[in-house]
PDB file of C-alpha atoms in Angstrom:
ATOM      1  CA  MET A   1     -35.308  42.851 -38.331  1.00 40.00           C
ATOM      2  CA  ILE A   2     -33.256  45.965 -39.019  1.00 41.00           C
ATOM      3  CA  GLY A   3     -29.547  45.678 -38.237  1.00 44.00           C
ATOM      4  CA  GLY A   4     -27.833  48.140 -35.927  1.00 42.00           C
ATOM      5  CA  ASN A   5     -25.579  49.411 -38.713  1.00 43.00           C
ATOM      6  CA  GLU A   6     -28.298  49.965 -41.298  1.00 44.00           C
ATOM      7  CA  SER A   7     -29.290  53.511 -42.261  1.00 45.00           C
ATOM      8  CA  CYS A   8     -32.347  55.684 -42.177  1.00 54.00           C
ATOM      9  CA  THR A   9     -32.976  58.399 -44.761  1.00 49.00           C
ATOM     10  CA  ALA A  10     -33.573  62.078 -44.416  1.00 46.00           C
ATOM     11  CA  GLY A  11     -33.992  63.178 -47.969  1.00 50.00           C
ATOM     12  CA  PRO A  12     -31.832  61.623 -50.660  1.00 49.00           C
ATOM     13  CA  VAL A  13     -28.742  61.131 -48.456  1.00 48.00           C
ATOM     14  CA  PRO A  14     -28.657  57.924 -46.358  1.00 52.00           C
ATOM     15  CA  MET A  15     -27.462  58.345 -42.752  1.00 53.00           C
ATOM     16  CA  SER A  16     -26.718  56.122 -39.794  1.00 60.00           C
ATOM     17  CA  TYR A  17     -29.272  56.056 -37.000  1.00 58.00           C
ATOM     18  CA  LEU A  18     -27.083  58.173 -34.698  1.00 58.00           C
ATOM     19  CA  THR A  19     -26.539  60.787 -37.402  1.00 67.00           C
ATOM     20  CA  CYS A  20     -30.229  60.652 -38.257  1.00 68.00           C
ATOM     21  CA  LEU A  21     -31.274  61.278 -34.651  1.00 64.00           C
ATOM     22  CA  THR A  22     -28.730  64.102 -34.318  1.00 65.00           C
ATOM     23  CA  HIS A  23     -30.082  65.683 -37.516  1.00 65.00           C
ATOM     24  CA  ILE A  24     -33.688  65.441 -36.277  1.00 69.00           C
ATOM     25  CA  LEU A  25     -32.697  66.876 -32.847  1.00 62.00           C
ATOM     26  CA  GLY A  26     -30.885  69.750 -34.558  1.00 65.00           C
ATOM     27  CA  GLU A  27     -33.913  70.578 -36.698  1.00 65.00           C
ATOM     28  CA  TRP A  28     -36.238  70.370 -33.691  1.00 66.00           C
ATOM     29  CA  THR A  29     -34.107  72.651 -31.479  1.00 63.00           C
ATOM     30  CA  GLY A  30     -32.855  74.917 -34.221  1.00 62.00           C
ATOM     31  CA  VAL A  31     -29.263  74.569 -32.981  1.00 62.00           C
ATOM     32  CA  GLU A  32     -26.597  74.267 -35.649  1.00 63.00           C
ATOM     33  CA  HIS A  33     -23.789  71.713 -35.239  1.00 62.00           C
ATOM     34  CA  ILE A  34     -25.602  70.186 -32.298  1.00 59.00           C
ATOM     35  CA  GLU A  35     -23.334  67.134 -32.490  1.00 60.00           C
ATOM     36  CA  ASP A  36     -20.496  69.274 -31.110  1.00 60.00           C
ATOM     37  CA  TYR A  37     -22.575  70.184 -28.062  1.00 56.00           C
ATOM     38  CA  LEU A  38     -23.593  66.558 -27.579  1.00 59.00           C
ATOM     39  CA  SER A  39     -19.972  65.409 -27.718  1.00 66.00           C
ATOM     40  CA  TYR A  40     -19.061  68.017 -25.098  1.00 56.00           C
ATOM     41  CA  ALA A  41     -21.973  66.898 -22.895  1.00 61.00           C
ATOM     42  CA  VAL A  42     -20.856  63.274 -23.125  1.00 62.00           C
ATOM     43  CA  TYR A  43     -17.315  64.334 -22.223  1.00 54.00           C
ATOM     44  CA  LEU A  44     -18.548  66.246 -19.157  1.00 57.00           C
ATOM     45  CA  LEU A  45     -20.662  63.274 -18.113  1.00 57.00           C
ATOM     46  CA  TRP A  46     -17.616  61.008 -18.341  1.00 53.00           C
ATOM     47  CA  VAL A  47     -15.459  63.424 -16.315  1.00 55.00           C
ATOM     48  CA  LEU A  48     -18.049  64.142 -13.616  1.00 52.00           C
ATOM     49  CA  PHE A  49     -19.372  60.593 -13.206  1.00 53.00           C
ATOM     50  CA  PRO A  50     -16.836  59.604 -10.492  1.00 56.00           C
ATOM     51  CA  LEU A  51     -17.677  62.785  -8.559  1.00 53.00           C
ATOM     52  CA  ALA A  52     -21.383  62.011  -8.771  1.00 54.00           C
ATOM     53  CA  VAL A  53     -20.757  58.476  -7.527  1.00 53.00           C
ATOM     54  CA  VAL A  54     -18.801  59.521  -4.408  1.00 53.00           C
ATOM     55  CA  LEU A  55     -21.451  62.095  -3.512  1.00 58.00           C
ATOM     56  CA  LEU A  56     -24.376  59.718  -4.027  1.00 64.00           C
ATOM     57  CA  LEU A  57     -23.010  56.530  -2.423  1.00 68.00           C
ATOM     58  CA  PRO A  58     -23.483  57.769   1.180  1.00 73.00           C
ATOM     59  CA  GLY A  59     -27.166  57.972   0.316  1.00 75.00           C
ATOM     60  CA  VAL A  60     -27.249  54.175   0.311  1.00 79.00           C
ATOM     61  CA  LEU A  61     -27.088  54.297   4.123  1.00 82.00           C
ATOM     62  CA  ILE A  62     -30.098  56.624   4.212  1.00 84.00           C
ATOM     63  CA  ILE A  63     -31.959  54.207   1.949  1.00 86.00           C
ATOM     64  CA  LEU A  64     -31.117  51.330   4.297  1.00 87.00           C
ATOM     65  CA  PHE A  65     -32.334  53.288   7.316  1.00 87.00           C
ATOM     66  CA  TYR A  66     -35.651  54.086   5.645  1.00 87.00           C
ATOM     67  CA  THR A  67     -35.935  50.507   4.395  1.00 89.00           C
ATOM     68  CA  SER A  68     -35.590  49.438   8.030  1.00 91.00           C
ATOM     69  CA  ILE A  69     -38.313  51.890   9.040  1.00 89.00           C
ATOM     70  CA  LEU A  70     -40.623  50.632   6.278  1.00 89.00           C
ATOM     71  CA  PHE A  71     -40.051  47.049   7.420  1.00 86.00           C
ATOM     72  CA  LEU A  72     -40.986  47.961  11.009  1.00 88.00           C
ATOM     73  CA  HIS A  73     -44.229  49.570   9.853  1.00 84.00           C
ATOM     74  CA  ILE A  74     -45.090  46.481   7.787  1.00 83.00           C
ATOM     75  CA  TYR A  75     -44.187  44.232  10.716  1.00 80.00           C
ATOM     76  CA  LYS A  76     -46.357  46.274  13.050  1.00 79.00           C
ATOM     77  CA  ARG A  77     -49.281  46.315  10.619  1.00 75.00           C
ATOM     78  CA  LYS A  78     -49.072  42.616   9.831  1.00 72.00           C
ATOM     79  CA  ASN A  79     -49.169  41.669  13.505  1.00 71.00           C
ATOM     80  CA  GLU A  80     -51.976  44.142  14.227  1.00 58.00           C
ATOM     81  CA  LEU A  81     -50.310  45.769  17.210  1.00 49.00           C
ATOM     82  CA  LYS A  82     -52.902  47.618  19.282  1.00 46.00           C
ATOM     83  CA  GLU A  83     -51.071  48.197  22.558  1.00 51.00           C
ATOM     84  CA  ALA A  84     -47.782  49.793  23.567  1.00 47.00           C
ATOM     85  CA  TYR A  85     -44.653  48.233  22.120  1.00 51.00           C
ATOM     86  CA  SER A  86     -43.281  45.257  24.008  1.00 52.00           C
ATOM     87  CA  ASN A  87     -39.737  43.938  23.802  1.00 52.00           C
ATOM     88  CA  ASP A  88     -40.935  40.414  23.057  1.00 70.00           C
ATOM     89  CA  PHE A  89     -43.083  41.626  20.173  1.00 76.00           C
ATOM     90  CA  TRP A  90     -40.202  43.394  18.441  1.00 82.00           C
ATOM     91  CA  ASP A  91     -37.588  40.674  18.910  1.00 86.00           C
ATOM     92  CA  GLY A  92     -38.312  39.148  15.503  1.00 86.00           C
ATOM     93  CA  ALA A  93     -38.121  42.526  13.785  1.00 88.00           C
ATOM     94  CA  LYS A  94     -34.827  43.384  15.481  1.00 91.00           C
ATOM     95  CA  LEU A  95     -33.298  40.111  14.347  1.00 91.00           C
ATOM     96  CA  MET A  96     -34.484  40.621  10.769  1.00 91.00           C
ATOM     97  CA  LEU A  97     -33.040  44.139  10.657  1.00 93.00           C
ATOM     98  CA  ALA A  98     -29.812  42.878  12.209  1.00 94.00           C
ATOM     99  CA  THR A  99     -29.582  40.328   9.398  1.00 94.00           C
ATOM    100  CA  LEU A 100     -30.144  43.077   6.811  1.00 93.00           C
ATOM    101  CA  TRP A 101     -27.444  45.350   8.221  1.00 95.00           C
ATOM    102  CA  ASP A 102     -25.010  42.530   8.897  1.00 95.00           C
ATOM    103  CA  GLY A 103     -25.405  41.400   5.285  1.00 94.00           C
ATOM    104  CA  HIS A 104     -24.649  44.908   4.053  1.00 94.00           C
ATOM    105  CA  GLY A 105     -21.582  45.103   6.296  1.00 95.00           C
ATOM    106  CA  ARG A 106     -20.285  41.736   5.078  1.00 95.00           C
ATOM    107  CA  ILE A 107     -20.843  42.396   1.388  1.00 94.00           C
ATOM    108  CA  TRP A 108     -19.804  46.045   1.157  1.00 94.00           C
ATOM    109  CA  HIS A 109     -17.074  46.263   3.803  1.00 95.00           C
ATOM    110  CA  GLY A 110     -16.087  42.680   4.619  1.00 95.00           C
ATOM    111  CA  TYR A 111     -16.985  43.681   8.168  1.00 97.00           C
ATOM    112  CA  GLU A 112     -15.233  41.930  11.065  1.00 97.00           C
ATOM    113  CA  LEU A 113     -15.782  42.136  14.821  1.00 97.00           C
ATOM    114  CA  HIS A 114     -12.977  41.320  17.266  1.00 97.00           C
ATOM    115  CA  GLY A 115     -12.727  41.324  21.046  1.00 97.00           C
ATOM    116  CA  THR A 116     -16.296  40.512  22.063  1.00 96.00           C
ATOM    117  CA  GLU A 117     -14.841  38.473  24.932  1.00 96.00           C
ATOM    118  CA  ASN A 118     -14.087  41.856  26.528  1.00 97.00           C
ATOM    119  CA  ILE A 119     -17.798  42.649  26.788  1.00 97.00           C
ATOM    120  CA  PRO A 120     -19.063  41.693  30.270  1.00 94.00           C
ATOM    121  CA  GLU A 121     -22.040  39.403  30.680  1.00 92.00           C
ATOM    122  CA  GLY A 122     -23.784  42.080  32.707  1.00 94.00           C
ATOM    123  CA  PRO A 123     -24.143  45.825  32.071  1.00 97.00           C
ATOM    124  CA  GLY A 124     -21.368  47.943  30.654  1.00 97.00           C
ATOM    125  CA  LEU A 125     -20.803  51.295  28.939  1.00 98.00           C
ATOM    126  CA  ILE A 126     -19.224  51.011  25.484  1.00 98.00           C
ATOM    127  CA  VAL A 127     -17.385  54.191  24.448  1.00 98.00           C
ATOM    128  CA  PHE A 128     -16.531  54.426  20.751  1.00 98.00           C
ATOM    129  CA  TYR A 129     -14.916  56.765  18.238  1.00 98.00           C
ATOM    130  CA  HIS A 130     -17.544  58.377  15.976  1.00 97.00           C
ATOM    131  CA  GLY A 131     -16.934  58.135  12.231  1.00 95.00           C
ATOM    132  CA  ALA A 132     -18.634  60.382   9.679  1.00 94.00           C
ATOM    133  CA  THR A 133     -21.668  58.070   9.854  1.00 93.00           C
ATOM    134  CA  PRO A 134     -22.777  55.623  12.580  1.00 93.00           C
ATOM    135  CA  ALA A 135     -22.775  52.687  10.127  1.00 94.00           C
ATOM    136  CA  ASP A 136     -19.937  50.892  11.932  1.00 96.00           C
ATOM    137  CA  TYR A 137     -21.887  50.970  15.210  1.00 97.00           C
ATOM    138  CA  VAL A 138     -24.971  49.569  13.448  1.00 96.00           C
ATOM    139  CA  TYR A 139     -22.848  46.737  12.012  1.00 97.00           C
ATOM    140  CA  PHE A 140     -21.451  46.080  15.496  1.00 98.00           C
ATOM    141  CA  MET A 141     -24.904  46.024  17.069  1.00 97.00           C
ATOM    142  CA  ALA A 142     -26.221  43.676  14.368  1.00 96.00           C
ATOM    143  CA  ARG A 143     -23.283  41.250  14.628  1.00 97.00           C
ATOM    144  CA  LEU A 144     -23.458  41.246  18.436  1.00 97.00           C
ATOM    145  CA  LEU A 145     -27.159  40.415  18.360  1.00 95.00           C
ATOM    146  CA  ILE A 146     -26.739  37.642  15.790  1.00 95.00           C
ATOM    147  CA  ARG A 147     -23.585  36.050  17.236  1.00 95.00           C
ATOM    148  CA  ASN A 148     -23.849  36.681  20.981  1.00 93.00           C
ATOM    149  CA  LYS A 149     -27.597  37.212  21.415  1.00 92.00           C
ATOM    150  CA  ARG A 150     -26.776  40.500  23.167  1.00 93.00           C
ATOM    151  CA  TYR A 151     -28.482  43.793  22.451  1.00 92.00           C
ATOM    152  CA  CYS A 152     -26.777  47.144  22.911  1.00 95.00           C
ATOM    153  CA  HIS A 153     -28.675  50.403  23.383  1.00 95.00           C
ATOM    154  CA  VAL A 154     -27.102  53.642  22.199  1.00 96.00           C
ATOM    155  CA  VAL A 155     -27.218  57.340  23.009  1.00 96.00           C
ATOM    156  CA  ALA A 156     -27.941  59.527  19.965  1.00 93.00           C
ATOM    157  CA  ASP A 157     -27.739  63.242  19.303  1.00 90.00           C
ATOM    158  CA  HIS A 158     -30.944  65.233  19.725  1.00 87.00           C
ATOM    159  CA  PHE A 159     -31.195  66.072  16.005  1.00 85.00           C
ATOM    160  CA  VAL A 160     -31.655  62.353  15.196  1.00 89.00           C
ATOM    161  CA  PHE A 161     -34.990  62.410  17.023  1.00 89.00           C
ATOM    162  CA  ARG A 162     -36.172  65.184  14.688  1.00 87.00           C
ATOM    163  CA  LEU A 163     -35.489  63.229  11.484  1.00 87.00           C
ATOM    164  CA  PRO A 164     -38.744  62.523   9.622  1.00 88.00           C
ATOM    165  CA  GLY A 165     -39.980  58.972   9.992  1.00 89.00           C
ATOM    166  CA  PHE A 166     -37.312  57.858  12.474  1.00 90.00           C
ATOM    167  CA  LYS A 167     -39.480  57.746  15.609  1.00 90.00           C
ATOM    168  CA  LEU A 168     -40.562  54.110  15.259  1.00 90.00           C
ATOM    169  CA  LEU A 169     -37.016  52.948  14.488  1.00 91.00           C
ATOM    170  CA  LEU A 170     -35.626  54.760  17.530  1.00 91.00           C
ATOM    171  CA  ASP A 171     -38.412  53.559  19.828  1.00 89.00           C
ATOM    172  CA  VAL A 172     -38.058  49.918  18.811  1.00 88.00           C
ATOM    173  CA  HIS A 173     -34.293  49.952  19.312  1.00 89.00           C
ATOM    174  CA  GLY A 174     -34.460  51.840  22.592  1.00 87.00           C
ATOM    175  CA  VAL A 175     -32.255  54.708  21.414  1.00 93.00           C
ATOM    176  CA  LEU A 176     -31.789  57.230  24.227  1.00 93.00           C
ATOM    177  CA  HIS A 177     -31.719  61.027  24.132  1.00 86.00           C
ATOM    178  CA  GLY A 178     -28.894  60.976  26.630  1.00 75.00           C
ATOM    179  CA  PRO A 179     -29.981  62.489  29.985  1.00 85.00           C
ATOM    180  CA  LYS A 180     -27.680  61.111  32.673  1.00 92.00           C
ATOM    181  CA  GLU A 181     -30.548  59.678  34.738  1.00 94.00           C
ATOM    182  CA  GLU A 182     -31.945  57.756  31.756  1.00 95.00           C
ATOM    183  CA  CYS A 183     -28.534  56.282  30.924  1.00 96.00           C
ATOM    184  CA  VAL A 184     -27.865  55.257  34.538  1.00 96.00           C
ATOM    185  CA  SER A 185     -31.310  53.646  34.710  1.00 95.00           C
ATOM    186  CA  ALA A 186     -30.665  51.589  31.551  1.00 95.00           C
ATOM    187  CA  LEU A 187     -27.343  50.340  32.920  1.00 97.00           C
ATOM    188  CA  LYS A 188     -28.829  49.474  36.323  1.00 96.00           C
ATOM    189  CA  LYS A 189     -31.416  47.358  34.511  1.00 95.00           C
ATOM    190  CA  GLY A 190     -28.538  45.250  33.186  1.00 95.00           C
ATOM    191  CA  HIS A 191     -28.353  46.606  29.634  1.00 95.00           C
ATOM    192  CA  LEU A 192     -25.321  47.324  27.494  1.00 97.00           C
ATOM    193  CA  LEU A 193     -25.163  50.974  26.513  1.00 97.00           C
ATOM    194  CA  ALA A 194     -22.978  52.632  23.869  1.00 97.00           C
ATOM    195  CA  ILE A 195     -22.017  56.283  23.537  1.00 97.00           C
ATOM    196  CA  ALA A 196     -19.658  58.333  21.385  1.00 97.00           C
ATOM    197  CA  PRO A 197     -18.637  61.302  23.568  1.00 96.00           C
ATOM    198  CA  GLY A 198     -17.379  63.175  20.503  1.00 95.00           C
ATOM    199  CA  GLY A 199     -20.849  63.001  18.950  1.00 94.00           C
ATOM    200  CA  VAL A 200     -21.648  64.910  15.786  1.00 93.00           C
ATOM    201  CA  ARG A 201     -18.692  67.264  16.260  1.00 94.00           C
ATOM    202  CA  GLU A 202     -16.234  64.367  16.115  1.00 96.00           C
ATOM    203  CA  ALA A 203     -18.143  62.771  13.220  1.00 95.00           C
ATOM    204  CA  LEU A 204     -17.983  65.892  11.071  1.00 95.00           C
ATOM    205  CA  PHE A 205     -14.728  67.581  12.060  1.00 95.00           C
ATOM    206  CA  SER A 206     -12.252  64.868  12.957  1.00 95.00           C
ATOM    207  CA  ASP A 207      -9.841  63.949  10.163  1.00 93.00           C
ATOM    208  CA  GLU A 208      -7.654  61.224   8.672  1.00 94.00           C
ATOM    209  CA  MET A 209      -5.460  61.440  11.794  1.00 96.00           C
ATOM    210  CA  TYR A 210      -8.453  60.143  13.787  1.00 97.00           C
ATOM    211  CA  THR A 211      -8.301  62.998  16.264  1.00 96.00           C
ATOM    212  CA  ILE A 212     -10.528  62.412  19.311  1.00 97.00           C
ATOM    213  CA  LEU A 213     -12.751  65.485  19.770  1.00 96.00           C
ATOM    214  CA  TRP A 214     -14.404  65.244  23.155  1.00 96.00           C
ATOM    215  CA  GLY A 215     -13.855  68.761  24.410  1.00 91.00           C
ATOM    216  CA  ASP A 216     -14.771  68.925  28.098  1.00 92.00           C
ATOM    217  CA  ARG A 217     -17.349  66.151  27.929  1.00 93.00           C
ATOM    218  CA  LYS A 218     -17.137  63.828  30.903  1.00 94.00           C
ATOM    219  CA  GLY A 219     -20.800  63.082  31.564  1.00 95.00           C
ATOM    220  CA  PHE A 220     -20.395  59.538  30.236  1.00 96.00           C
ATOM    221  CA  ALA A 221     -17.763  58.872  32.909  1.00 97.00           C
ATOM    222  CA  GLN A 222     -20.104  60.083  35.631  1.00 96.00           C
ATOM    223  CA  VAL A 223     -22.794  57.764  34.245  1.00 97.00           C
ATOM    224  CA  ALA A 224     -20.439  54.784  34.543  1.00 97.00           C
ATOM    225  CA  ILE A 225     -19.505  55.805  38.091  1.00 97.00           C
ATOM    226  CA  ASP A 226     -23.121  56.275  39.192  1.00 97.00           C
ATOM    227  CA  ALA A 227     -24.193  52.961  37.619  1.00 97.00           C
ATOM    228  CA  LYS A 228     -21.047  51.190  38.950  1.00 97.00           C
ATOM    229  CA  VAL A 229     -20.274  49.577  35.590  1.00 98.00           C
ATOM    230  CA  PRO A 230     -17.073  49.150  33.549  1.00 98.00           C
ATOM    231  CA  ILE A 231     -16.275  51.200  30.470  1.00 98.00           C
ATOM    232  CA  ILE A 232     -15.374  49.282  27.311  1.00 98.00           C
ATOM    233  CA  PRO A 233     -13.489  51.258  24.616  1.00 98.00           C
ATOM    234  CA  MET A 234     -14.263  50.410  20.979  1.00 98.00           C
ATOM    235  CA  PHE A 235     -12.793  51.512  17.644  1.00 98.00           C
ATOM    236  CA  THR A 236     -13.485  50.637  13.999  1.00 98.00           C
ATOM    237  CA  GLN A 237     -10.517  50.511  11.651  1.00 98.00           C
ATOM    238  CA  ASN A 238     -10.835  52.629   8.451  1.00 97.00           C
ATOM    239  CA  VAL A 239     -14.145  54.142   9.542  1.00 97.00           C
ATOM    240  CA  ARG A 240     -13.122  57.574   8.242  1.00 96.00           C
ATOM    241  CA  GLU A 241     -12.016  56.160   4.891  1.00 96.00           C
ATOM    242  CA  GLY A 242     -15.455  54.747   4.137  1.00 94.00           C
ATOM    243  CA  VAL A 243     -17.124  58.157   4.257  1.00 93.00           C
ATOM    244  CA  ARG A 244     -15.286  61.470   4.401  1.00 93.00           C
ATOM    245  CA  THR A 245     -16.601  64.940   5.225  1.00 93.00           C
ATOM    246  CA  LEU A 246     -15.783  68.482   4.136  1.00 91.00           C
ATOM    247  CA  GLY A 247     -15.388  69.448   7.777  1.00 90.00           C
ATOM    248  CA  GLY A 248     -12.034  71.097   7.092  1.00 88.00           C
ATOM    249  CA  ILE A 249     -13.847  74.106   5.626  1.00 89.00           C
ATOM    250  CA  LYS A 250     -13.830  76.669   8.450  1.00 88.00           C
ATOM    251  CA  ILE A 251     -17.098  78.353   7.539  1.00 91.00           C
ATOM    252  CA  LEU A 252     -18.919  75.018   7.860  1.00 88.00           C
ATOM    253  CA  ARG A 253     -17.457  74.501  11.334  1.00 89.00           C
ATOM    254  CA  SER A 254     -18.569  78.003  12.364  1.00 89.00           C
ATOM    255  CA  LEU A 255     -22.035  77.395  10.956  1.00 89.00           C
ATOM    256  CA  TYR A 256     -22.388  74.129  12.880  1.00 89.00           C
ATOM    257  CA  GLU A 257     -21.371  75.778  16.144  1.00 87.00           C
ATOM    258  CA  ARG A 258     -24.130  78.345  15.594  1.00 88.00           C
ATOM    259  CA  ILE A 259     -27.054  76.130  14.585  1.00 86.00           C
ATOM    260  CA  ARG A 260     -25.886  72.675  15.792  1.00 84.00           C
ATOM    261  CA  LEU A 261     -27.206  70.860  12.725  1.00 82.00           C
ATOM    262  CA  PRO A 262     -25.035  68.444  10.659  1.00 85.00           C
ATOM    263  CA  ILE A 263     -25.106  70.307   7.367  1.00 85.00           C
ATOM    264  CA  VAL A 264     -21.519  69.448   6.395  1.00 89.00           C
ATOM    265  CA  PRO A 265     -21.479  67.573   3.024  1.00 89.00           C
ATOM    266  CA  LEU A 266     -20.366  63.933   2.985  1.00 90.00           C
ATOM    267  CA  TYR A 267     -18.722  62.012   0.186  1.00 90.00           C
ATOM    268  CA  GLY A 268     -17.483  58.485  -0.328  1.00 88.00           C
ATOM    269  CA  GLY A 269     -19.377  55.360   0.581  1.00 89.00           C
ATOM    270  CA  PHE A 270     -16.280  53.431  -0.503  1.00 91.00           C
ATOM    271  CA  PRO A 271     -16.207  49.642   0.118  1.00 93.00           C
ATOM    272  CA  VAL A 272     -13.211  49.861   2.449  1.00 96.00           C
ATOM    273  CA  LYS A 273     -12.309  47.156   4.959  1.00 97.00           C
ATOM    274  CA  LEU A 274     -13.965  47.734   8.334  1.00 97.00           C
ATOM    275  CA  ARG A 275     -12.848  45.934  11.487  1.00 97.00           C
ATOM    276  CA  THR A 276     -14.285  46.780  14.885  1.00 98.00           C
ATOM    277  CA  PHE A 277     -12.034  46.168  17.887  1.00 98.00           C
ATOM    278  CA  VAL A 278     -13.460  45.967  21.400  1.00 98.00           C
ATOM    279  CA  GLY A 279     -10.781  46.849  23.966  1.00 98.00           C
ATOM    280  CA  GLU A 280     -10.226  45.602  27.477  1.00 97.00           C
ATOM    281  CA  PRO A 281     -12.746  46.994  29.971  1.00 97.00           C
ATOM    282  CA  ILE A 282     -11.840  49.721  32.440  1.00 98.00           C
ATOM    283  CA  PRO A 283     -13.273  48.371  35.716  1.00 97.00           C
ATOM    284  CA  TYR A 284     -15.405  50.397  38.084  1.00 96.00           C
ATOM    285  CA  GLU A 285     -13.453  52.101  40.863  1.00 95.00           C
ATOM    286  CA  PRO A 286     -15.501  53.619  43.707  1.00 92.00           C
ATOM    287  CA  ASN A 287     -13.026  56.421  44.466  1.00 93.00           C
ATOM    288  CA  ILE A 288     -12.233  57.586  40.936  1.00 96.00           C
ATOM    289  CA  THR A 289     -13.453  60.993  39.708  1.00 96.00           C
ATOM    290  CA  ALA A 290     -15.220  61.654  36.420  1.00 96.00           C
ATOM    291  CA  GLU A 291     -12.201  63.635  35.193  1.00 97.00           C
ATOM    292  CA  GLU A 292      -9.812  60.783  35.952  1.00 97.00           C
ATOM    293  CA  LEU A 293     -12.080  58.173  34.346  1.00 97.00           C
ATOM    294  CA  THR A 294     -12.503  60.368  31.250  1.00 97.00           C
ATOM    295  CA  ALA A 295      -8.719  60.601  30.897  1.00 97.00           C
ATOM    296  CA  LYS A 296      -8.304  56.830  31.299  1.00 98.00           C
ATOM    297  CA  THR A 297     -11.018  56.146  28.721  1.00 98.00           C
ATOM    298  CA  LYS A 298      -9.567  58.593  26.220  1.00 98.00           C
ATOM    299  CA  ALA A 299      -6.115  57.039  26.632  1.00 98.00           C
ATOM    300  CA  ALA A 300      -7.565  53.540  26.120  1.00 98.00           C
ATOM    301  CA  LEU A 301      -9.392  54.608  22.955  1.00 98.00           C
ATOM    302  CA  GLN A 302      -6.302  56.403  21.654  1.00 98.00           C
ATOM    303  CA  SER A 303      -4.325  53.206  22.250  1.00 98.00           C
ATOM    304  CA  LEU A 304      -6.803  51.229  20.135  1.00 98.00           C
ATOM    305  CA  ILE A 305      -6.503  53.778  17.330  1.00 98.00           C
ATOM    306  CA  GLU A 306      -2.706  53.681  17.377  1.00 97.00           C
ATOM    307  CA  LYS A 307      -2.658  49.872  17.463  1.00 97.00           C
ATOM    308  CA  HIS A 308      -5.157  49.170  14.709  1.00 97.00           C
ATOM    309  CA  GLN A 309      -5.163  52.227  12.423  1.00 97.00           C
ATOM    310  CA  LYS A 310      -2.369  53.278  10.078  1.00 95.00           C
ATOM    311  CA  LEU A 311      -2.093  57.061  10.251  1.00 95.00           C
ATOM    312  CA  PRO A 312      -2.882  59.138   8.364  1.00 95.00           C
ATOM    313  CA  GLY A 313      -5.832  57.209   7.004  1.00 95.00           C
ATOM    314  CA  ASN A 314      -5.710  56.457   3.288  1.00 95.00           C
ATOM    315  CA  ILE A 315      -8.704  55.473   1.152  1.00 94.00           C
ATOM    316  CA  PHE A 316      -6.703  53.450  -1.391  1.00 94.00           C
ATOM    317  CA  ARG A 317      -4.916  51.489   1.344  1.00 95.00           C
ATOM    318  CA  ALA A 318      -8.223  50.811   3.098  1.00 95.00           C
ATOM    319  CA  LEU A 319      -9.644  49.489  -0.174  1.00 94.00           C
ATOM    320  CA  MET A 320      -6.644  47.222  -0.713  1.00 93.00           C
ATOM    321  CA  GLU A 321      -7.068  45.759   2.778  1.00 93.00           C
ATOM    322  CA  ARG A 322     -10.236  44.073   1.500  1.00 88.00           C
ATOM    323  CA  PHE A 323      -7.957  41.689  -0.410  1.00 82.00           C
ATOM    324  CA  GLN A 324      -5.621  40.897   2.461  1.00 78.00           C
ATOM    325  CA  MET A 325      -5.958  37.740   4.511  1.00 63.00           C
ATOM    326  CA  GLN A 326      -8.784  38.241   6.970  1.00 56.00           C
ATOM    327  CA  LYS A 327      -8.199  38.111  10.682  1.00 56.00           C
ATOM    328  CA  LYS A 328     -10.054  35.412  12.561  1.00 51.00           C
ATOM    329  CA  GLU A 329     -13.425  36.721  13.685  1.00 59.00           C
ATOM    330  CA  ASP A 330     -14.877  36.179  17.119  1.00 57.00           C
TER     331      ASP A 330
END
């Protein structure tokens, strides 16, 4: 066996393997002093590696989503489904995917869920702050299904339904487009329903101050009034420190307002501590207006943010919170 520090020969002068390979590469390319270029390339790789990591880590969530989709197709094929989807048929698949996502939340973020006693046994509308990605909601949904045997539907932005390959995943999980009538119907059937009124705009253009960006949206309040259900505010601590956006660039904001597609770059994927807090429900009041209920809900969500989030958000602090004593989970 040849040792790692032995030499190869190129002519009469013995050389180390690294020098030998550099010499051969230089002769093959015809570039003189190629070792200088290689040293510079290695230096650039070392400098840019952290940048590459923070840009690529958010892609892990995309991989998990498509892994979930692949699992559903395998599940469907294995069970030879020939008729329309039934809730009973997909129960096993939902539980398996919940286990997958809950495992990711536990390992990567030390995910915790608090306040589930505030979720009513019957229907209710959960209103949550939208981080740069919906990962915290997926962790919440998975933990709720595993721990409490409750399933929560969600309203998603229209662009989600145009993502390639997502149709089966959305159909199985009963994700809604968001028409008021469809939401009211789901609640009247006794389901839990979640919505982030800020939507994609809040996800992309809120900041480390956790500014609530709802604009004039109050349709969710009218849904709760029409369905006669309580509203439950929900917030996830450090959700904006896990993944950040470049939404502060004005031209990107202008471009989004024109085409309404989430083309703002994301970075991060940091393993920060995530804790979801479910607030006290806002009960149904027959004489309240949608404007008044919207204001009450926004105030309740803002209160959760101020109570559980140190402002402005800080990535390093959120990382360090992984090593603090954990709060007791529900």
